[in-house]
mmCIF file of N, CA, C and O in Angstrom:
data_model
loop_
_atom_site.group_PDB
_atom_site.id
_atom_site.type_symbol
_atom_site.label_atom_id
_atom_site.label_comp_id
_atom_site.label_asym_id
_atom_site.label_seq_id
_atom_site.Cartn_x
_atom_site.Cartn_y
_atom_site.Cartn_z
ATOM 1 N N MET A 10 209.071 -99.365 -21.416
ATOM 2 C CA MET A 10 208.670 -99.663 -20.765
ATOM 3 C C MET A 10 206.770 -99.976 -21.225
ATOM 4 O O MET A 10 206.202 -99.208 -20.671
ATOM 5 N N SER A 11 206.083 -101.258 -19.802
ATOM 6 C CA SER A 11 204.678 -100.902 -20.254
ATOM 7 C C SER A 11 204.324 -100.294 -18.168
ATOM 8 O O SER A 11 205.171 -100.076 -18.136
ATOM 9 N N GLN A 12 203.380 -99.973 -18.141
ATOM 10 C CA GLN A 12 202.686 -99.657 -17.114
ATOM 11 C C GLN A 12 202.881 -99.995 -15.606
ATOM 12 O O GLN A 12 202.956 -100.234 -15.361
ATOM 13 N N ARG A 13 202.307 -102.056 -17.096
ATOM 14 C CA ARG A 13 202.680 -102.970 -15.913
ATOM 15 C C ARG A 13 204.187 -103.095 -14.974
ATOM 16 O O ARG A 13 204.348 -103.617 -13.928
ATOM 17 N N THR A 14 205.906 -103.069 -15.969
ATOM 18 C CA THR A 14 206.497 -103.481 -15.523
ATOM 19 C C THR A 14 206.308 -102.676 -14.750
ATOM 20 O O THR A 14 207.711 -102.001 -13.607
ATOM 21 N N ASN A 15 206.195 -100.750 -14.718
ATOM 22 C CA ASN A 15 206.630 -99.492 -14.053
ATOM 23 C C ASN A 15 205.888 -99.896 -12.554
ATOM 24 O O ASN A 15 206.541 -99.852 -11.776
ATOM 25 N N ASP A 16 204.639 -100.503 -12.660
ATOM 26 C CA ASP A 16 204.264 -100.708 -11.362
ATOM 27 C C ASP A 16 204.759 -101.618 -10.610
ATOM 28 O O ASP A 16 205.405 -101.216 -9.306
ATOM 29 N N ALA A 17 205.011 -102.559 -11.580
ATOM 30 C CA ALA A 17 205.402 -103.195 -10.612
ATOM 31 C C ALA A 17 207.875 -103.500 -10.099
ATOM 32 O O ALA A 17 207.445 -103.861 -8.498
ATOM 33 N N LEU A 18 207.946 -102.150 -10.370
ATOM 34 C CA LEU A 18 209.244 -101.620 -10.677
ATOM 35 C C LEU A 18 208.901 -100.451 -8.891
ATOM 36 O O LEU A 18 209.938 -100.696 -7.988
ATOM 37 N N PHE A 19 208.579 -99.918 -9.343
ATOM 38 C CA PHE A 19 207.715 -99.299 -7.484
ATOM 39 C C PHE A 19 206.792 -99.905 -6.434
ATOM 40 O O PHE A 19 207.970 -99.030 -5.952
ATOM 41 N N LEU A 20 206.507 -101.005 -6.835
ATOM 42 C CA LEU A 20 206.077 -102.091 -6.417
ATOM 43 C C LEU A 20 207.777 -102.701 -4.682
ATOM 44 O O LEU A 20 207.529 -102.456 -3.848
ATOM 45 N N ALA A 21 208.607 -103.187 -6.025
ATOM 46 C CA ALA A 21 209.707 -103.744 -5.932
ATOM 47 C C ALA A 21 210.484 -102.917 -4.694
ATOM 48 O O ALA A 21 211.096 -102.874 -3.463
ATOM 49 N N GLY A 22 209.846 -101.426 -5.191
ATOM 50 C CA GLY A 22 211.408 -100.594 -4.778
ATOM 51 C C GLY A 22 210.904 -100.275 -2.955
ATOM 52 O O GLY A 22 211.466 -100.328 -2.501
ATOM 53 N N LEU A 23 209.790 -100.184 -3.198
ATOM 54 C CA LEU A 23 208.388 -99.327 -1.901
ATOM 55 C C LEU A 23 208.990 -100.539 -0.755
ATOM 56 O O LEU A 23 209.371 -100.387 0.161
ATOM 57 N N VAL A 24 209.105 -102.324 -1.261
ATOM 58 C CA VAL A 24 209.131 -103.218 -0.751
ATOM 59 C C VAL A 24 210.362 -103.140 0.513
ATOM 60 O O VAL A 24 210.618 -103.667 1.569
ATOM 61 N N LEU A 25 211.039 -103.386 -0.661
ATOM 62 C CA LEU A 25 213.052 -103.009 -0.211
ATOM 63 C C LEU A 25 213.414 -101.825 0.592
ATOM 64 O O LEU A 25 213.727 -101.895 1.395
ATOM 65 N N GLY A 26 212.713 -100.948 -0.314
ATOM 66 C CA GLY A 26 213.358 -99.411 1.288
ATOM 67 C C GLY A 26 212.125 -99.339 2.513
ATOM 68 O O GLY A 26 212.651 -99.692 3.138
ATOM 69 N N ALA A 27 211.269 -100.460 2.952
ATOM 70 C CA ALA A 27 210.416 -100.785 4.146
ATOM 71 C C ALA A 27 210.971 -101.876 4.941
ATOM 72 O O ALA A 27 211.429 -101.539 5.501
ATOM 73 N N VAL A 28 211.582 -102.331 3.879
ATOM 74 C CA VAL A 28 212.793 -103.148 4.452
ATOM 75 C C VAL A 28 213.932 -103.143 4.806
ATOM 76 O O VAL A 28 214.510 -103.596 6.136
ATOM 77 N N ALA A 29 214.450 -102.324 3.835
ATOM 78 C CA ALA A 29 215.710 -101.784 4.268
ATOM 79 C C ALA A 29 215.678 -100.885 5.480
ATOM 80 O O ALA A 29 216.350 -100.470 6.572
ATOM 81 N N GLY A 30 214.922 -99.762 5.234
ATOM 82 C CA GLY A 30 214.317 -99.200 6.439
ATOM 83 C C GLY A 30 214.883 -99.845 8.144
ATOM 84 O O GLY A 30 214.475 -99.836 9.255
ATOM 85 N N ALA A 31 212.776 -100.776 7.712
ATOM 86 C CA ALA A 31 213.094 -101.485 9.185
ATOM 87 C C ALA A 31 214.743 -102.108 9.180
ATOM 88 O O ALA A 31 214.599 -102.360 11.438
ATOM 89 N N ALA A 32 215.599 -102.930 8.693
ATOM 90 C CA ALA A 32 216.098 -103.860 9.295
ATOM 91 C C ALA A 32 217.891 -102.470 9.702
ATOM 92 O O ALA A 32 217.904 -102.350 11.392
ATOM 93 N N ALA A 33 217.382 -101.072 9.356
ATOM 94 C CA ALA A 33 217.893 -100.290 9.805
ATOM 95 C C ALA A 33 218.111 -99.164 11.188
ATOM 96 O O ALA A 33 218.590 -99.754 12.246
ATOM 97 N N ALA A 34 216.442 -99.248 11.370
ATOM 98 C CA ALA A 34 216.286 -98.986 12.966
ATOM 99 C C ALA A 34 216.326 -100.620 13.328
ATOM 100 O O ALA A 34 216.820 -99.774 14.629
ATOM 101 N N ALA A 35 216.338 -101.537 13.410
ATOM 102 C CA ALA A 35 216.556 -102.673 14.150
ATOM 103 C C ALA A 35 218.238 -102.013 14.408
ATOM 104 O O ALA A 35 218.049 -102.737 15.507
ATOM 105 N N LEU A 36 218.398 -102.201 13.423
ATOM 106 C CA LEU A 36 220.105 -102.736 14.609
ATOM 107 C C LEU A 36 220.725 -100.846 14.760
ATOM 108 O O LEU A 36 222.178 -101.128 16.282
ATOM 109 N N LEU A 37 220.174 -99.630 14.665
ATOM 110 C CA LEU A 37 220.578 -98.824 14.632
ATOM 111 C C LEU A 37 219.948 -98.082 16.549
ATOM 112 O O LEU A 37 220.312 -97.117 16.902
ATOM 113 N N THR A 38 218.295 -98.891 16.242
ATOM 114 C CA THR A 38 217.532 -98.574 18.100
ATOM 115 C C THR A 38 218.767 -98.632 19.232
ATOM 116 O O THR A 38 219.662 -100.358 19.693
ATOM 117 N N PRO A 39 219.558 -98.344 20.204
ATOM 118 C CA PRO A 39 219.984 -98.152 21.400
ATOM 119 C C PRO A 39 219.756 -99.235 22.292
ATOM 120 O O PRO A 39 220.124 -99.752 22.934
ATOM 121 N N ARG A 40 218.221 -99.114 21.876
ATOM 122 C CA ARG A 40 218.027 -100.040 23.077
ATOM 123 C C ARG A 40 216.272 -100.782 23.414
ATOM 124 O O ARG A 40 215.969 -100.268 22.056
ATOM 125 N N SER A 41 216.235 -101.512 23.803
ATOM 126 C CA SER A 41 214.864 -102.659 23.362
ATOM 127 C C SER A 41 213.720 -101.626 24.092
ATOM 128 O O SER A 41 213.877 -100.352 24.646
ATOM 129 N N GLY A 42 212.564 -101.926 23.323
ATOM 130 C CA GLY A 42 211.198 -101.571 24.127
ATOM 131 C C GLY A 42 211.109 -101.455 24.781
ATOM 132 O O GLY A 42 211.212 -100.701 26.182
ATOM 133 N N ALA A 43 211.328 -102.805 26.215
ATOM 134 C CA ALA A 43 211.162 -102.772 27.355
ATOM 135 C C ALA A 43 212.205 -101.933 27.829
ATOM 136 O O ALA A 43 211.993 -101.009 28.569
ATOM 137 N N GLU A 44 213.278 -101.278 28.080
ATOM 138 C CA GLU A 44 214.845 -101.603 27.985
ATOM 139 C C GLU A 44 214.196 -99.905 27.933
ATOM 140 O O GLU A 44 214.892 -98.059 28.962
ATOM 141 N N ALA A 45 213.515 -98.929 26.900
ATOM 142 C CA ALA A 45 213.286 -97.429 26.463
ATOM 143 C C ALA A 45 212.247 -97.102 27.802
ATOM 144 O O ALA A 45 212.310 -96.395 27.584
ATOM 145 N N ARG A 46 210.927 -98.297 27.454
ATOM 146 C CA ARG A 46 210.065 -97.666 28.578
ATOM 147 C C ARG A 46 210.225 -97.981 30.468
ATOM 148 O O ARG A 46 210.449 -96.654 30.487
ATOM 149 N N GLU A 47 210.838 -98.363 30.451
ATOM 150 C CA GLU A 47 211.841 -97.612 31.713
ATOM 151 C C GLU A 47 212.437 -96.887 32.162
ATOM 152 O O GLU A 47 212.319 -95.803 33.735
ATOM 153 N N GLN A 48 213.348 -96.437 30.770
ATOM 154 C CA GLN A 48 213.943 -95.377 31.151
ATOM 155 C C GLN A 48 213.027 -93.921 31.140
ATOM 156 O O GLN A 48 213.506 -93.467 31.769
ATOM 157 N N VAL A 49 211.923 -94.059 30.610
ATOM 158 C CA VAL A 49 211.275 -93.218 30.596
ATOM 159 C C VAL A 49 209.980 -92.531 31.396
ATOM 160 O O VAL A 49 210.401 -91.948 32.550
ATOM 161 N N ALA A 50 210.227 -94.036 32.109
ATOM 162 C CA ALA A 50 208.817 -94.206 33.252
ATOM 163 C C ALA A 50 210.315 -93.711 34.911
ATOM 164 O O ALA A 50 210.600 -92.784 35.828
ATOM 165 N N GLU A 51 212.270 -93.902 34.466
ATOM 166 C CA GLU A 51 212.475 -93.702 35.531
ATOM 167 C C GLU A 51 212.976 -91.431 35.625
ATOM 168 O O GLU A 51 212.309 -91.076 36.277
ATOM 169 N N ARG A 52 213.181 -91.573 34.249
ATOM 170 C CA ARG A 52 213.376 -90.229 34.029
ATOM 171 C C ARG A 52 211.598 -88.978 34.353
ATOM 172 O O ARG A 52 212.254 -88.596 34.987
ATOM 173 N N GLY A 53 210.964 -89.700 34.541
ATOM 174 C CA GLY A 53 209.115 -89.596 35.424
ATOM 175 C C GLY A 53 209.616 -89.255 36.380
ATOM 176 O O GLY A 53 209.058 -87.606 36.976
ATOM 177 N N LEU A 54 209.911 -89.744 37.520
ATOM 178 C CA LEU A 54 210.305 -89.969 38.428
ATOM 179 C C LEU A 54 210.965 -88.888 38.553
ATOM 180 O O LEU A 54 210.787 -88.348 39.636
ATOM 181 N N GLU A 55 212.173 -89.065 38.681
ATOM 182 C CA GLU A 55 213.254 -88.342 38.549
ATOM 183 C C GLU A 55 212.828 -86.239 38.010
ATOM 184 O O GLU A 55 213.137 -85.427 39.292
ATOM 185 N N LEU A 56 211.790 -86.655 37.015
ATOM 186 C CA LEU A 56 211.421 -84.886 36.964
ATOM 187 C C LEU A 56 209.627 -84.487 37.581
ATOM 188 O O LEU A 56 210.116 -84.116 38.332
ATOM 189 N N LYS A 57 209.478 -86.074 37.959
ATOM 190 C CA LYS A 57 208.938 -85.500 39.442
ATOM 191 C C LYS A 57 209.388 -85.376 40.760
ATOM 192 O O LYS A 57 208.621 -84.223 41.427
ATOM 193 N N ASN A 58 210.251 -86.082 41.617
ATOM 194 C CA ASN A 58 210.965 -85.490 42.199
ATOM 195 C C ASN A 58 211.745 -84.290 42.829
ATOM 196 O O ASN A 58 211.901 -83.546 43.470
ATOM 197 N N ARG A 59 212.422 -84.062 41.063
ATOM 198 C CA ARG A 59 213.009 -82.513 40.767
ATOM 199 C C ARG A 59 211.622 -80.943 40.769
ATOM 200 O O ARG A 59 211.427 -80.432 41.275
ATOM 201 N N ALA A 60 210.768 -81.604 40.922
ATOM 202 C CA ALA A 60 209.680 -80.707 40.645
ATOM 203 C C ALA A 60 209.036 -80.421 42.231
ATOM 204 O O ALA A 60 208.343 -79.732 42.564
ATOM 205 N N GLU A 61 208.950 -81.454 42.508
ATOM 206 C CA GLU A 61 208.128 -81.018 44.081
ATOM 207 C C GLU A 61 209.754 -80.723 44.693
ATOM 208 O O GLU A 61 208.699 -79.664 45.575
ATOM 209 N N ASP A 62 210.692 -80.742 44.709
ATOM 210 C CA ASP A 62 211.980 -80.353 45.577
ATOM 211 C C ASP A 62 211.512 -78.430 44.912
ATOM 212 O O ASP A 62 212.300 -77.883 46.102
ATOM 213 N N ALA A 63 210.873 -78.593 44.480
ATOM 214 C CA ALA A 63 210.720 -76.346 43.380
ATOM 215 C C ALA A 63 210.160 -76.279 43.904
ATOM 216 O O ALA A 63 210.018 -74.973 44.167
ATOM 217 N N VAL A 64 209.276 -76.851 44.060
ATOM 218 C CA VAL A 64 207.733 -76.540 44.849
ATOM 219 C C VAL A 64 208.229 -76.555 46.365
ATOM 220 O O VAL A 64 207.348 -75.192 46.966
ATOM 221 N N GLN A 65 208.965 -76.924 47.210
ATOM 222 C CA GLN A 65 208.542 -77.281 48.905
ATOM 223 C C GLN A 65 210.321 -75.808 48.470
ATOM 224 O O GLN A 65 210.081 -75.214 49.515
ATOM 225 N N ARG A 66 211.568 -75.488 47.859
ATOM 226 C CA ARG A 66 211.725 -74.204 47.772
ATOM 227 C C ARG A 66 210.888 -73.018 47.507
ATOM 228 O O ARG A 66 210.657 -72.432 48.151
ATOM 229 N N ALA A 67 209.689 -73.504 46.909
ATOM 230 C CA ALA A 67 209.144 -71.968 46.794
ATOM 231 C C ALA A 67 208.579 -71.651 47.843
ATOM 232 O O ALA A 67 207.347 -71.015 48.036
ATOM 233 N N GLN A 68 207.640 -72.411 48.490
ATOM 234 C CA GLN A 68 206.829 -72.595 49.671
ATOM 235 C C GLN A 68 208.020 -72.039 50.654
ATOM 236 O O GLN A 68 207.589 -70.855 51.480
ATOM 237 N N GLN A 69 208.921 -72.225 51.154
ATOM 238 C CA GLN A 69 210.025 -72.023 52.132
ATOM 239 C C GLN A 69 210.221 -70.664 51.164
ATOM 240 O O GLN A 69 209.684 -69.463 52.408
ATOM 241 N N VAL A 70 210.418 -70.028 50.499
ATOM 242 C CA VAL A 70 210.384 -69.046 50.078
ATOM 243 C C VAL A 70 209.384 -67.905 50.044
ATOM 244 O O VAL A 70 209.576 -66.614 50.959
ATOM 245 N N ALA A 71 208.354 -67.957 49.884
ATOM 246 C CA ALA A 71 207.319 -67.685 49.714
ATOM 247 C C ALA A 71 206.378 -67.385 51.854
ATOM 248 O O ALA A 71 206.011 -66.463 52.411
ATOM 249 N N SER A 72 207.137 -68.497 52.237
ATOM 250 C CA SER A 72 207.043 -68.256 53.705
ATOM 251 C C SER A 72 208.182 -67.640 54.659
ATOM 252 O O SER A 72 207.267 -66.359 55.317
ATOM 253 N N ASP A 73 208.997 -67.992 54.054
ATOM 254 C CA ASP A 73 209.948 -66.393 54.454
ATOM 255 C C ASP A 73 209.838 -64.930 54.668
ATOM 256 O O ASP A 73 209.779 -64.355 55.201
ATOM 257 N N THR A 74 209.099 -65.093 53.009
ATOM 258 C CA THR A 74 208.570 -63.545 52.260
ATOM 259 C C THR A 74 207.312 -63.025 53.539
ATOM 260 O O THR A 74 207.459 -62.017 53.754
ATOM 261 N N VAL A 75 206.713 -64.002 53.414
ATOM 262 C CA VAL A 75 205.456 -63.539 54.544
ATOM 263 C C VAL A 75 205.903 -62.849 55.970
ATOM 264 O O VAL A 75 205.490 -62.164 56.433
ATOM 265 N N ALA A 76 206.625 -63.847 56.058
ATOM 266 C CA ALA A 76 207.305 -63.534 58.078
ATOM 267 C C ALA A 76 207.950 -62.433 57.916
ATOM 268 O O ALA A 76 207.927 -61.636 58.407
ATOM 269 N N LYS A 77 209.025 -62.065 56.480
ATOM 270 C CA LYS A 77 209.498 -60.647 56.574
ATOM 271 C C LYS A 77 208.413 -59.801 56.733
ATOM 272 O O LYS A 77 208.087 -58.354 56.902
ATOM 273 N N VAL A 78 206.994 -59.854 55.708
ATOM 274 C CA VAL A 78 206.382 -58.566 55.255
ATOM 275 C C VAL A 78 205.380 -58.732 56.560
ATOM 276 O O VAL A 78 205.203 -57.666 57.228
ATOM 277 N N GLN A 79 204.730 -60.068 57.283
ATOM 278 C CA GLN A 79 204.645 -59.799 58.498
ATOM 279 C C GLN A 79 205.311 -58.519 59.876
ATOM 280 O O GLN A 79 205.300 -58.065 60.633
ATOM 281 N N THR A 80 206.815 -59.012 59.812
ATOM 282 C CA THR A 80 207.962 -58.028 60.607
ATOM 283 C C THR A 80 207.327 -56.758 60.231
ATOM 284 O O THR A 80 206.879 -56.404 61.360
ATOM 285 N N ALA A 81 207.948 -56.254 59.854
ATOM 286 C CA ALA A 81 207.592 -54.774 58.594
ATOM 287 C C ALA A 81 206.581 -54.120 58.335
ATOM 288 O O ALA A 81 206.955 -53.138 58.877
ATOM 289 N N ALA A 82 205.320 -55.077 58.669
ATOM 290 C CA ALA A 82 204.232 -53.797 59.381
ATOM 291 C C ALA A 82 203.849 -54.491 60.496
ATOM 292 O O ALA A 82 203.212 -53.471 60.423
ATOM 293 N N HIS A 83 204.328 -54.577 61.480
ATOM 294 C CA HIS A 83 204.129 -55.419 62.483
ATOM 295 C C HIS A 83 204.588 -54.036 63.131
ATOM 296 O O HIS A 83 204.760 -52.941 63.474
ATOM 297 N N ASP A 84 206.345 -53.885 62.303
ATOM 298 C CA ASP A 84 207.384 -52.261 63.172
ATOM 299 C C ASP A 84 206.674 -50.896 62.739
ATOM 300 O O ASP A 84 206.706 -50.405 63.300
ATOM 301 N N LEU A 85 205.970 -50.945 61.093
ATOM 302 C CA LEU A 85 205.359 -50.150 60.558
ATOM 303 C C LEU A 85 204.274 -49.285 61.718
ATOM 304 O O LEU A 85 203.840 -48.657 61.717
ATOM 305 N N LEU A 86 203.518 -50.611 62.239
ATOM 306 C CA LEU A 86 202.480 -50.161 63.203
ATOM 307 C C LEU A 86 202.322 -49.717 64.107
ATOM 308 O O LEU A 86 202.721 -48.728 65.292
ATOM 309 N N LYS A 87 203.950 -50.447 64.913
ATOM 310 C CA LYS A 87 204.514 -50.400 66.346
ATOM 311 C C LYS A 87 204.610 -48.998 66.003
ATOM 312 O O LYS A 87 204.443 -47.982 67.294
ATOM 313 N N HIS A 88 205.531 -48.252 65.420
ATOM 314 C CA HIS A 88 206.099 -47.367 65.423
ATOM 315 C C HIS A 88 205.942 -45.994 64.334
ATOM 316 O O HIS A 88 206.063 -45.261 63.977
ATOM 317 N N GLY A 89 204.773 -46.094 63.882
ATOM 318 C CA GLY A 89 204.293 -45.525 63.154
ATOM 319 C C GLY A 89 203.715 -45.517 61.869
ATOM 320 O O GLY A 89 205.655 -45.626 60.714
ATOM 321 N N PRO A 90 203.917 -44.685 60.775
ATOM 322 C CA PRO A 90 204.063 -44.681 59.727
ATOM 323 C C PRO A 90 205.246 -43.350 59.324
ATOM 324 O O PRO A 90 205.997 -43.492 57.941
ATOM 325 N N ALA A 91 205.456 -42.404 59.922
ATOM 326 C CA ALA A 91 206.638 -41.196 59.722
ATOM 327 C C ALA A 91 207.432 -42.064 60.414
ATOM 328 O O ALA A 91 208.788 -41.316 59.763
ATOM 329 N N ALA A 92 207.733 -43.497 60.286
ATOM 330 C CA ALA A 92 208.931 -44.145 60.780
ATOM 331 C C ALA A 92 209.635 -44.495 59.152
ATOM 332 O O ALA A 92 209.074 -44.396 58.314
ATOM 333 N N ASP A 93 210.941 -44.182 59.561
ATOM 334 C CA ASP A 93 211.506 -44.415 57.916
ATOM 335 C C ASP A 93 212.811 -45.898 58.962
ATOM 336 O O ASP A 93 211.607 -46.627 59.670
ATOM 337 N N ALA A 94 213.819 -46.543 57.703
ATOM 338 C CA ALA A 94 213.545 -48.257 57.242
ATOM 339 C C ALA A 94 214.053 -48.837 58.429
ATOM 340 O O ALA A 94 214.948 -49.571 59.631
ATOM 341 N N THR A 95 215.066 -46.982 59.415
ATOM 342 C CA THR A 95 215.459 -47.226 60.822
ATOM 343 C C THR A 95 215.129 -47.646 61.888
ATOM 344 O O THR A 95 215.938 -47.217 63.360
ATOM 345 N N GLY A 96 214.409 -47.394 62.009
ATOM 346 C CA GLY A 96 213.162 -47.045 63.403
ATOM 347 C C GLY A 96 212.836 -45.930 63.641
ATOM 348 O O GLY A 96 212.196 -45.840 64.524
ATOM 349 N N HIS A 97 213.497 -44.986 62.989
ATOM 350 C CA HIS A 97 213.492 -43.041 63.943
ATOM 351 C C HIS A 97 212.483 -42.543 62.609
ATOM 352 O O HIS A 97 212.267 -42.941 61.982
ATOM 353 N N GLY A 98 211.483 -41.643 63.893
ATOM 354 C CA GLY A 98 210.524 -41.145 63.197
ATOM 355 C C GLY A 98 211.046 -40.255 62.315
ATOM 356 O O GLY A 98 211.982 -39.330 62.698
ATOM 357 N N GLY A 99 210.502 -40.053 61.382
ATOM 358 C CA GLY A 99 211.735 -39.041 59.932
ATOM 359 C C GLY A 99 210.648 -37.781 59.972
ATOM 360 O O GLY A 99 211.733 -37.031 59.637
ATOM 361 N N GLY A 100 209.231 -37.825 59.652
ATOM 362 C CA GLY A 100 208.249 -36.386 59.743
ATOM 363 C C GLY A 100 208.777 -36.018 58.779
ATOM 364 O O GLY A 100 209.563 -36.493 57.271
ATOM 365 N N ILE A 101 207.254 -35.169 58.711
ATOM 366 C CA ILE A 101 207.896 -34.637 56.774
ATOM 367 C C ILE A 101 209.249 -33.057 56.978
ATOM 368 O O ILE A 101 208.643 -32.520 57.740
#
């Protein structure tokens, strides 16, 4: 075969492969572009809401922890450094 025939066969195969790939993609794609964009937007909003919920829970845990530390610090200052966890002075 000549170089020209090989080039033509290669080009025909390339075009046929591109058409077959496009057809397969069109047939196998589960949803249209608009539907896919809508799904991505909905998923983004869902993730945003979940992140906001996680931040609120973290803030609540942090607030609770700060309150406990403040209470413990107040008790420690009130009873002195020799007091143990039961509130009794232990000393050395």
